[in-house]
mmCIF file with all atom_site columns, C-alpha atoms in Angstrom:
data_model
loop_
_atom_site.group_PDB
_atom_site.id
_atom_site.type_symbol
_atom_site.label_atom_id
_atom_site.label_alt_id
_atom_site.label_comp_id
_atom_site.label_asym_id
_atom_site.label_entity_id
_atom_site.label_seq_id
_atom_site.pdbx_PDB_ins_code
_atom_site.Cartn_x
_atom_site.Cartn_y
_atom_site.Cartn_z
_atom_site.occupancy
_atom_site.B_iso_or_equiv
_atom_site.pdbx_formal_charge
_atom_site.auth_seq_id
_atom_site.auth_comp_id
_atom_site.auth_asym_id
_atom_site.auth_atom_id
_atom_site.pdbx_PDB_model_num
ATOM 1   C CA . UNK A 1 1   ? 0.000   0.000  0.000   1.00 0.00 ? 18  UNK A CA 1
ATOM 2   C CA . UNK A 1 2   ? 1.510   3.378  -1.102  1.00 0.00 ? 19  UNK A CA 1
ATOM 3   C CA . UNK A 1 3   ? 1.567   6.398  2.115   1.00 0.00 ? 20  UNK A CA 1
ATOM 4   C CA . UNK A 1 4   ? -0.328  9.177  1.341   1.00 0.00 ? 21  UNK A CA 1
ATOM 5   C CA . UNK A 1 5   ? 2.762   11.913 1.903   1.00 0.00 ? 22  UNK A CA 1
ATOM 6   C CA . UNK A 1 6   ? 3.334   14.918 0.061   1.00 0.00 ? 23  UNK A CA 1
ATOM 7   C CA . UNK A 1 7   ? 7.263   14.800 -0.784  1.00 0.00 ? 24  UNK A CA 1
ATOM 8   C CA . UNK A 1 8   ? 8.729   17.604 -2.679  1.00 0.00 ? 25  UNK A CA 1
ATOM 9   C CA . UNK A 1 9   ? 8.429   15.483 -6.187  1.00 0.00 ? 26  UNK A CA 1
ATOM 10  C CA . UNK A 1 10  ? 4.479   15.929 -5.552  1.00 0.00 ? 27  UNK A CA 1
ATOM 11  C CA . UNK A 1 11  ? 5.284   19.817 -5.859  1.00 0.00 ? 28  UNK A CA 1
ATOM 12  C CA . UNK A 1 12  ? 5.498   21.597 -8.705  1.00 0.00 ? 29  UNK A CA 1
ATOM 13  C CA . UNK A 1 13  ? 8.596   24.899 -8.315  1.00 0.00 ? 30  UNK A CA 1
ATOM 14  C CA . UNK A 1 14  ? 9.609   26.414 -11.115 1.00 0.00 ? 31  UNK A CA 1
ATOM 15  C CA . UNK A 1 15  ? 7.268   29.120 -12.739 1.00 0.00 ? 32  UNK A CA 1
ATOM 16  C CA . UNK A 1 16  ? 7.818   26.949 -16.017 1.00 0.00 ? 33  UNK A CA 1
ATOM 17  C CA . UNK A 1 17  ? 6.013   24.101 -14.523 1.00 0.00 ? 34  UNK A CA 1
ATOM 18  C CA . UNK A 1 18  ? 3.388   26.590 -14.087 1.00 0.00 ? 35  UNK A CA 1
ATOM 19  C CA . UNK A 1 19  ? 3.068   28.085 -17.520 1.00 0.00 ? 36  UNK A CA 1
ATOM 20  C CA . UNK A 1 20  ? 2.900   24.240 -19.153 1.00 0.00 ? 37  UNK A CA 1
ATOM 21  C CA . UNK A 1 21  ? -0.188  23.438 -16.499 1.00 0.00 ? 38  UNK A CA 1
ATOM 22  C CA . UNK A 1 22  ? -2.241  26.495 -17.419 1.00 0.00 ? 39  UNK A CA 1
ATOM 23  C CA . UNK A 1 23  ? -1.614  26.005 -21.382 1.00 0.00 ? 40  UNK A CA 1
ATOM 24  C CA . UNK A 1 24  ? -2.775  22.591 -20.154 1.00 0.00 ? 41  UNK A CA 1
ATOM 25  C CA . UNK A 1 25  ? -6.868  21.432 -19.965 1.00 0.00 ? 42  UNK A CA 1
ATOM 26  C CA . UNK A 1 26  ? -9.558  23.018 -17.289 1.00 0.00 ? 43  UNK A CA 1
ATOM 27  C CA . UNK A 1 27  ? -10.884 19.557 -15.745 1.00 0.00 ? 44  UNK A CA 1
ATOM 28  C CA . UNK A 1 28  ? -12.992 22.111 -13.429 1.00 0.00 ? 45  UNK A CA 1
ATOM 29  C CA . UNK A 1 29  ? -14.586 25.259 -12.172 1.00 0.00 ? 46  UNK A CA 1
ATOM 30  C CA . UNK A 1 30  ? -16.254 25.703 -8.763  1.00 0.00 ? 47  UNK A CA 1
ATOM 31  C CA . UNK A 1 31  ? -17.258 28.716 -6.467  1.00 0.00 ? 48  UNK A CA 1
ATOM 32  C CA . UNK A 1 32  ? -13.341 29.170 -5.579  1.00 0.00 ? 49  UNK A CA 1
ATOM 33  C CA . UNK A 1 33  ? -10.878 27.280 -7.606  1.00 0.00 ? 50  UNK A CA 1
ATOM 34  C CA . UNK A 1 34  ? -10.559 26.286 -11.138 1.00 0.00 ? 51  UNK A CA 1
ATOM 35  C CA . UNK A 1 35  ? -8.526  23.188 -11.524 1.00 0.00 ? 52  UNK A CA 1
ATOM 36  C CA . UNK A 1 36  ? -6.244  23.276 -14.783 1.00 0.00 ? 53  UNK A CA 1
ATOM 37  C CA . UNK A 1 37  ? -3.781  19.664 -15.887 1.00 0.00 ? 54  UNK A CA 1
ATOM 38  C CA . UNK A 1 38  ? -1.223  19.293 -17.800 1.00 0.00 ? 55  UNK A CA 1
ATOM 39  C CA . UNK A 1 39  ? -1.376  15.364 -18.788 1.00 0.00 ? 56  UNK A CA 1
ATOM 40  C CA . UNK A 1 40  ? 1.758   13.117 -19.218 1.00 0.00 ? 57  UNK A CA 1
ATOM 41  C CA . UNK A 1 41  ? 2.000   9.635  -20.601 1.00 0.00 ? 58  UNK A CA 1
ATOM 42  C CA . UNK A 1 42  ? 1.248   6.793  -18.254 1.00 0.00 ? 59  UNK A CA 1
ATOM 43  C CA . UNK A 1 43  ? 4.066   5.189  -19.178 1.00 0.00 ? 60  UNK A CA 1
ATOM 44  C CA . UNK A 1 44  ? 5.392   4.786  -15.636 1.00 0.00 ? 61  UNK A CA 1
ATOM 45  C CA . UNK A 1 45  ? 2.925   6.211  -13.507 1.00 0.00 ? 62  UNK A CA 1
ATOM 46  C CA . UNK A 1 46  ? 2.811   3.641  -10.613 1.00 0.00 ? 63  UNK A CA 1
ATOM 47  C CA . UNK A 1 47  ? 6.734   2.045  -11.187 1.00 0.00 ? 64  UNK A CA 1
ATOM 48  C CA . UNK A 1 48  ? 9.155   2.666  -8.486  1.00 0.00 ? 65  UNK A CA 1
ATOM 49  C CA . UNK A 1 49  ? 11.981  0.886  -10.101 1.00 0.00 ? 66  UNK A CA 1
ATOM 50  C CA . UNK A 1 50  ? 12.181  4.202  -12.285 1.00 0.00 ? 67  UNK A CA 1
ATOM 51  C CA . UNK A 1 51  ? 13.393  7.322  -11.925 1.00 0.00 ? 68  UNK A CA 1
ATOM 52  C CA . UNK A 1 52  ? 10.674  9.941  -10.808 1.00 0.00 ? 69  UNK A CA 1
ATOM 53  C CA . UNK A 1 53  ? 10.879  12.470 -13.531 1.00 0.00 ? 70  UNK A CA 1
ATOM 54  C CA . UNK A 1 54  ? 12.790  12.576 -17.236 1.00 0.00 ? 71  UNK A CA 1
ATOM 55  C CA . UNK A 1 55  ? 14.706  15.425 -18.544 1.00 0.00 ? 72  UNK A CA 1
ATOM 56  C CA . UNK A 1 56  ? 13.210  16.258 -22.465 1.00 0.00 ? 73  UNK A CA 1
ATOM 57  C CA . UNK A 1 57  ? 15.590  19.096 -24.035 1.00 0.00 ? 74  UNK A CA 1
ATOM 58  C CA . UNK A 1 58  ? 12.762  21.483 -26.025 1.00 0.00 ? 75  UNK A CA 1
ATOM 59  C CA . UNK A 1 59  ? 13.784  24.789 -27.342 1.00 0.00 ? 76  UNK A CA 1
ATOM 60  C CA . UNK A 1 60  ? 17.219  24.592 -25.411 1.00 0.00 ? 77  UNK A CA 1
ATOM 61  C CA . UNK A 1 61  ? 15.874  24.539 -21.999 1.00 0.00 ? 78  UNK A CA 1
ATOM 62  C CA . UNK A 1 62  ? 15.134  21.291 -19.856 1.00 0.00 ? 79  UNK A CA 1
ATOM 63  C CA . UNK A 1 63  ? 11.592  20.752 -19.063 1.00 0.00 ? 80  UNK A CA 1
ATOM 64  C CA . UNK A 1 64  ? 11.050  18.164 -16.417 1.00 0.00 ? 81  UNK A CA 1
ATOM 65  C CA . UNK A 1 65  ? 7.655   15.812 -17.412 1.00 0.00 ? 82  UNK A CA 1
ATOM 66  C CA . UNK A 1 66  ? 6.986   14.286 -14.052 1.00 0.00 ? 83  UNK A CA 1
ATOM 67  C CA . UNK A 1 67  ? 5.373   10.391 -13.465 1.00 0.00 ? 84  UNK A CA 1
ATOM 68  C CA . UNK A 1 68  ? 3.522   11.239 -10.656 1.00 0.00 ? 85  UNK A CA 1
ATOM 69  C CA . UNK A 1 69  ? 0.509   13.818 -10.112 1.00 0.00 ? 86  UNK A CA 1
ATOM 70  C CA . UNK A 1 70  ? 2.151   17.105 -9.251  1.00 0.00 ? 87  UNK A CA 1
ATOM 71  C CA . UNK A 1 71  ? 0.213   20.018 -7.321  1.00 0.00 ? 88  UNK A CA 1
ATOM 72  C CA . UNK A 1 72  ? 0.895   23.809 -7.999  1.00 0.00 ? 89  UNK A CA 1
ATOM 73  C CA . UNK A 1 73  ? -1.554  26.087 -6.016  1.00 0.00 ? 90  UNK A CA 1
ATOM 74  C CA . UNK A 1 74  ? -1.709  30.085 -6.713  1.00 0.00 ? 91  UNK A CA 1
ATOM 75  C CA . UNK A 1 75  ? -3.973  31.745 -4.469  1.00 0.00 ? 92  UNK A CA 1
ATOM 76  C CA . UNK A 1 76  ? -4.000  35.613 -5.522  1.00 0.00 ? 93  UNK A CA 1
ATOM 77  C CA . UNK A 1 77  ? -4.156  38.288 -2.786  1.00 0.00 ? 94  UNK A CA 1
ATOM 78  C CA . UNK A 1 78  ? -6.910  40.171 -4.339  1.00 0.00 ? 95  UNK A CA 1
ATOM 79  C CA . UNK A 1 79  ? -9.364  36.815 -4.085  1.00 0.00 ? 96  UNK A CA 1
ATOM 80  C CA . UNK A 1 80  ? -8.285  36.421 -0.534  1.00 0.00 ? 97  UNK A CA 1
ATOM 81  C CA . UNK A 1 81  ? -6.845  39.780 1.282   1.00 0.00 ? 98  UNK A CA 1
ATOM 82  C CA . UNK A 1 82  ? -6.062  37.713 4.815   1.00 0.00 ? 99  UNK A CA 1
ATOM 83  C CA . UNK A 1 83  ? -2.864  35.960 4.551   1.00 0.00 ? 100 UNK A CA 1
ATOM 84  C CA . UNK A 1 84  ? -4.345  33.520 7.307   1.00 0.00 ? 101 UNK A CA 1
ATOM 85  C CA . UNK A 1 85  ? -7.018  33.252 4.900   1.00 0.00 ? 102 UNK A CA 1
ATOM 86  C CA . UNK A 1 86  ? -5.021  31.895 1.911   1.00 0.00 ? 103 UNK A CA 1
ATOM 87  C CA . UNK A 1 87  ? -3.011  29.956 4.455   1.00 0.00 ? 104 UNK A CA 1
ATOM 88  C CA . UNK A 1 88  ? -5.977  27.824 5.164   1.00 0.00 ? 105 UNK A CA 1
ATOM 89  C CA . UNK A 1 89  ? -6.649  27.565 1.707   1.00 0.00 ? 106 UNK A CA 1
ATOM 90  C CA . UNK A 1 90  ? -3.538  26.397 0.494   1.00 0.00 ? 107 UNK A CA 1
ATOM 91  C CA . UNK A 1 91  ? -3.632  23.915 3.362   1.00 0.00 ? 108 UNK A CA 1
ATOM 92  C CA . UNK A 1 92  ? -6.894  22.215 2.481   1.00 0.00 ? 109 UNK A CA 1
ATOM 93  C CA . UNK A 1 93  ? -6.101  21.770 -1.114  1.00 0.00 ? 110 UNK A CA 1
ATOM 94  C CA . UNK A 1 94  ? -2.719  20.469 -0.336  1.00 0.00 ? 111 UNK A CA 1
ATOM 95  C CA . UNK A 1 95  ? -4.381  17.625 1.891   1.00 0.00 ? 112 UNK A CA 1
ATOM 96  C CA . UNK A 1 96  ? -7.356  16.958 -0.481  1.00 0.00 ? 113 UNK A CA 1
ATOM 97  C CA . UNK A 1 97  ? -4.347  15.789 -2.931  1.00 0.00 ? 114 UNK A CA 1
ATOM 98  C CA . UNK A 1 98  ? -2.237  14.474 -0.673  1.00 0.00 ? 115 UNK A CA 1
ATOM 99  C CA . UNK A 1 99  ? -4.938  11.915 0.367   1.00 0.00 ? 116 UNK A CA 1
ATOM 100 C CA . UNK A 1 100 ? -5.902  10.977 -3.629  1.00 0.00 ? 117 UNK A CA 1
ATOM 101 C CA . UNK A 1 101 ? -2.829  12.122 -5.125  1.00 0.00 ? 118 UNK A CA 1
ATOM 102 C CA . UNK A 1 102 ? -1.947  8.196  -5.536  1.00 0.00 ? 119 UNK A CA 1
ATOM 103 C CA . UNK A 1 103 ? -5.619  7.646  -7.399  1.00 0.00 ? 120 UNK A CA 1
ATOM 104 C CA . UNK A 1 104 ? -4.999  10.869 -9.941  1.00 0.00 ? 121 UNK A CA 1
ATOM 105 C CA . UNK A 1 105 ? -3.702  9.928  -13.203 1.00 0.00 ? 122 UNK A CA 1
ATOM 106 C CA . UNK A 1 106 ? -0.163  11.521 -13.981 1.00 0.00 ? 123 UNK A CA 1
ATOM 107 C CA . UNK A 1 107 ? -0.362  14.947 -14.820 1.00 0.00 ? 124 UNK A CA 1
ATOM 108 C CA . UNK A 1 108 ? 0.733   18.383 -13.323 1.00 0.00 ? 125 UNK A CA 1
ATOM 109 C CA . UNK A 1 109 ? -2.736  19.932 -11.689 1.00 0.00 ? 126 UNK A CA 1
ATOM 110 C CA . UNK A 1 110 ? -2.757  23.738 -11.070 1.00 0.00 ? 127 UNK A CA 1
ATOM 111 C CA . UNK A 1 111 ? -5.351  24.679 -8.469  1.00 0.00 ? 128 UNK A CA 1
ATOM 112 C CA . UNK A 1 112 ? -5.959  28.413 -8.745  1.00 0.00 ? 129 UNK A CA 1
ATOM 113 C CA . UNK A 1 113 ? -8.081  30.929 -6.499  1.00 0.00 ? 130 UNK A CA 1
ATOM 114 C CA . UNK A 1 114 ? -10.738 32.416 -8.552  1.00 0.00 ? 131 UNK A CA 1
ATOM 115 C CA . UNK A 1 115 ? -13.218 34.045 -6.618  1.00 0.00 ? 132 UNK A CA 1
ATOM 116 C CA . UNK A 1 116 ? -13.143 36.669 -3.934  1.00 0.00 ? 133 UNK A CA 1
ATOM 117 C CA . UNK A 1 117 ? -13.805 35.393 -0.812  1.00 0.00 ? 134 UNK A CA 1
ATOM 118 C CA . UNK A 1 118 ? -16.748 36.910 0.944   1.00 0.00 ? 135 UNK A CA 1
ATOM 119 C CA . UNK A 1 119 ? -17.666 37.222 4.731   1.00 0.00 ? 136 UNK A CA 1
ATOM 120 C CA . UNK A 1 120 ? -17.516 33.359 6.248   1.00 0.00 ? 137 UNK A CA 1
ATOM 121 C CA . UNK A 1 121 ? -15.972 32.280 9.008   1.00 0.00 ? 138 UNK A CA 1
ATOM 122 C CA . UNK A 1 122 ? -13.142 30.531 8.345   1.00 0.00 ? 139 UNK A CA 1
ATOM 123 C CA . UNK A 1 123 ? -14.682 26.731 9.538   1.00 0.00 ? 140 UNK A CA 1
ATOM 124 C CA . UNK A 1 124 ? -16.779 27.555 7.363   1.00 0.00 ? 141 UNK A CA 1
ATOM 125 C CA . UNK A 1 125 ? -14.495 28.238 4.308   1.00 0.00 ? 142 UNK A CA 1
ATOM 126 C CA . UNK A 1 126 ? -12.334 25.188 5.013   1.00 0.00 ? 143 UNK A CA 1
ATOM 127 C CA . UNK A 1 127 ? -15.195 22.634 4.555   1.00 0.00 ? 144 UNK A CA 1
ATOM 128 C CA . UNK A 1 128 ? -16.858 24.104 1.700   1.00 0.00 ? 145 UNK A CA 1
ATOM 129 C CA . UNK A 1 129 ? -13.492 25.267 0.023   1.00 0.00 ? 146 UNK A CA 1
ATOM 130 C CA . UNK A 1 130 ? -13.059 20.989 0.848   1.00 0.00 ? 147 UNK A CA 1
ATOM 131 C CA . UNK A 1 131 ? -16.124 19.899 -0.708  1.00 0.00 ? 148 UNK A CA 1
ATOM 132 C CA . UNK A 1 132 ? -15.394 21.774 -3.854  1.00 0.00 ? 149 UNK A CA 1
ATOM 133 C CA . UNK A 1 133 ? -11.761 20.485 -3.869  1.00 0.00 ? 150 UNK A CA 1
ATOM 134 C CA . UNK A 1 134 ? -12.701 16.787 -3.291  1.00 0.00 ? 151 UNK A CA 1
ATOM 135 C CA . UNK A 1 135 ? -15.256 17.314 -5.824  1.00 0.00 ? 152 UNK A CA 1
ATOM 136 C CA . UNK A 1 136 ? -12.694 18.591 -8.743  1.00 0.00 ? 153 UNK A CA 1
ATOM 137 C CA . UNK A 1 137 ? -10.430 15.343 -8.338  1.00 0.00 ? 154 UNK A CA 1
ATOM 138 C CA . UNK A 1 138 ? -12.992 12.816 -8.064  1.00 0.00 ? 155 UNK A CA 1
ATOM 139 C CA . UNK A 1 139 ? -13.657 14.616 -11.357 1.00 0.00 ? 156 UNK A CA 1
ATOM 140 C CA . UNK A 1 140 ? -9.818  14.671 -12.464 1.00 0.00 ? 157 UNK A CA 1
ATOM 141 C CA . UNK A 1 141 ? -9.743  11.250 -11.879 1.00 0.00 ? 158 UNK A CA 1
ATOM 142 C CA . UNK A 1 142 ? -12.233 10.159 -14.146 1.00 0.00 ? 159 UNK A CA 1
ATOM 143 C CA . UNK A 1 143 ? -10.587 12.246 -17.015 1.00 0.00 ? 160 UNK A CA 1
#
């Protein structure tokens, strides 16, 4: 049985990484996020006898395609003025895919703020802001 971790592989860093996942497919749109992917071949999606990621040399520049599911999260400060506020946000995403991450097929997911958030306490955000979450990668999943 595989842990449900979130290891630095399971990250996505470089602002490049970014770019590729929003050129990539919207798998969803809810009251907060949108959900964006940018799919990879399968071809070694659940192997751990090989290496995690491969190098591909396009336009002179490495680009990294992962074989895992990758998370990138941009939560904007005009959506969400309270730094405690996008705190919390970033926080229940990152454990929504942390517990399914191993269930999502291989692809670099971008979940992006996209709403302002209104008066709600902040229990209150957490589970719906979960819901919605859970929601886009039982969706993701069936892509």
């Amino acid at each position: 049985m595989s842990r449900a971790t979130f290891p630095a592989a399971a990250r996505m860093h470089r602002p490049t990484e970014f770019a590729a996942a929003l050129a990539g497919k919207r798998i969803a749109r809810g009251a907060f996020f949108i959900v964006t992917a940018k799919f990879h071949s399968v071809l070694a999606s659940n192997s751990y006898d090989l290496p995690k990621t491969t190098s591909v040399d396009l336009n002179k520049s490495t680009l990294v395609v992962p074989k895992i599911a990758r998370l990138g999260l941009i939560m904007a400060k005009r959506f969400a003025v309270h730094a405690s506020t996008r705190n919390a946000l970033k926080r229940v995403v990152r454990e929504s895919f942390r517990a399914q991450r191993h269930d999502l097929p291989v692809a670099d997911f971008v979940v992006r703020l996209n709403m302002k958030i209104h008066d709600m306490t902040l229990s209150e955000l957490k589970y719906a802001a979960r819901q919605e979450v859970d929601a886009h990668f039982l969706k993701a999943r069936r892509k």
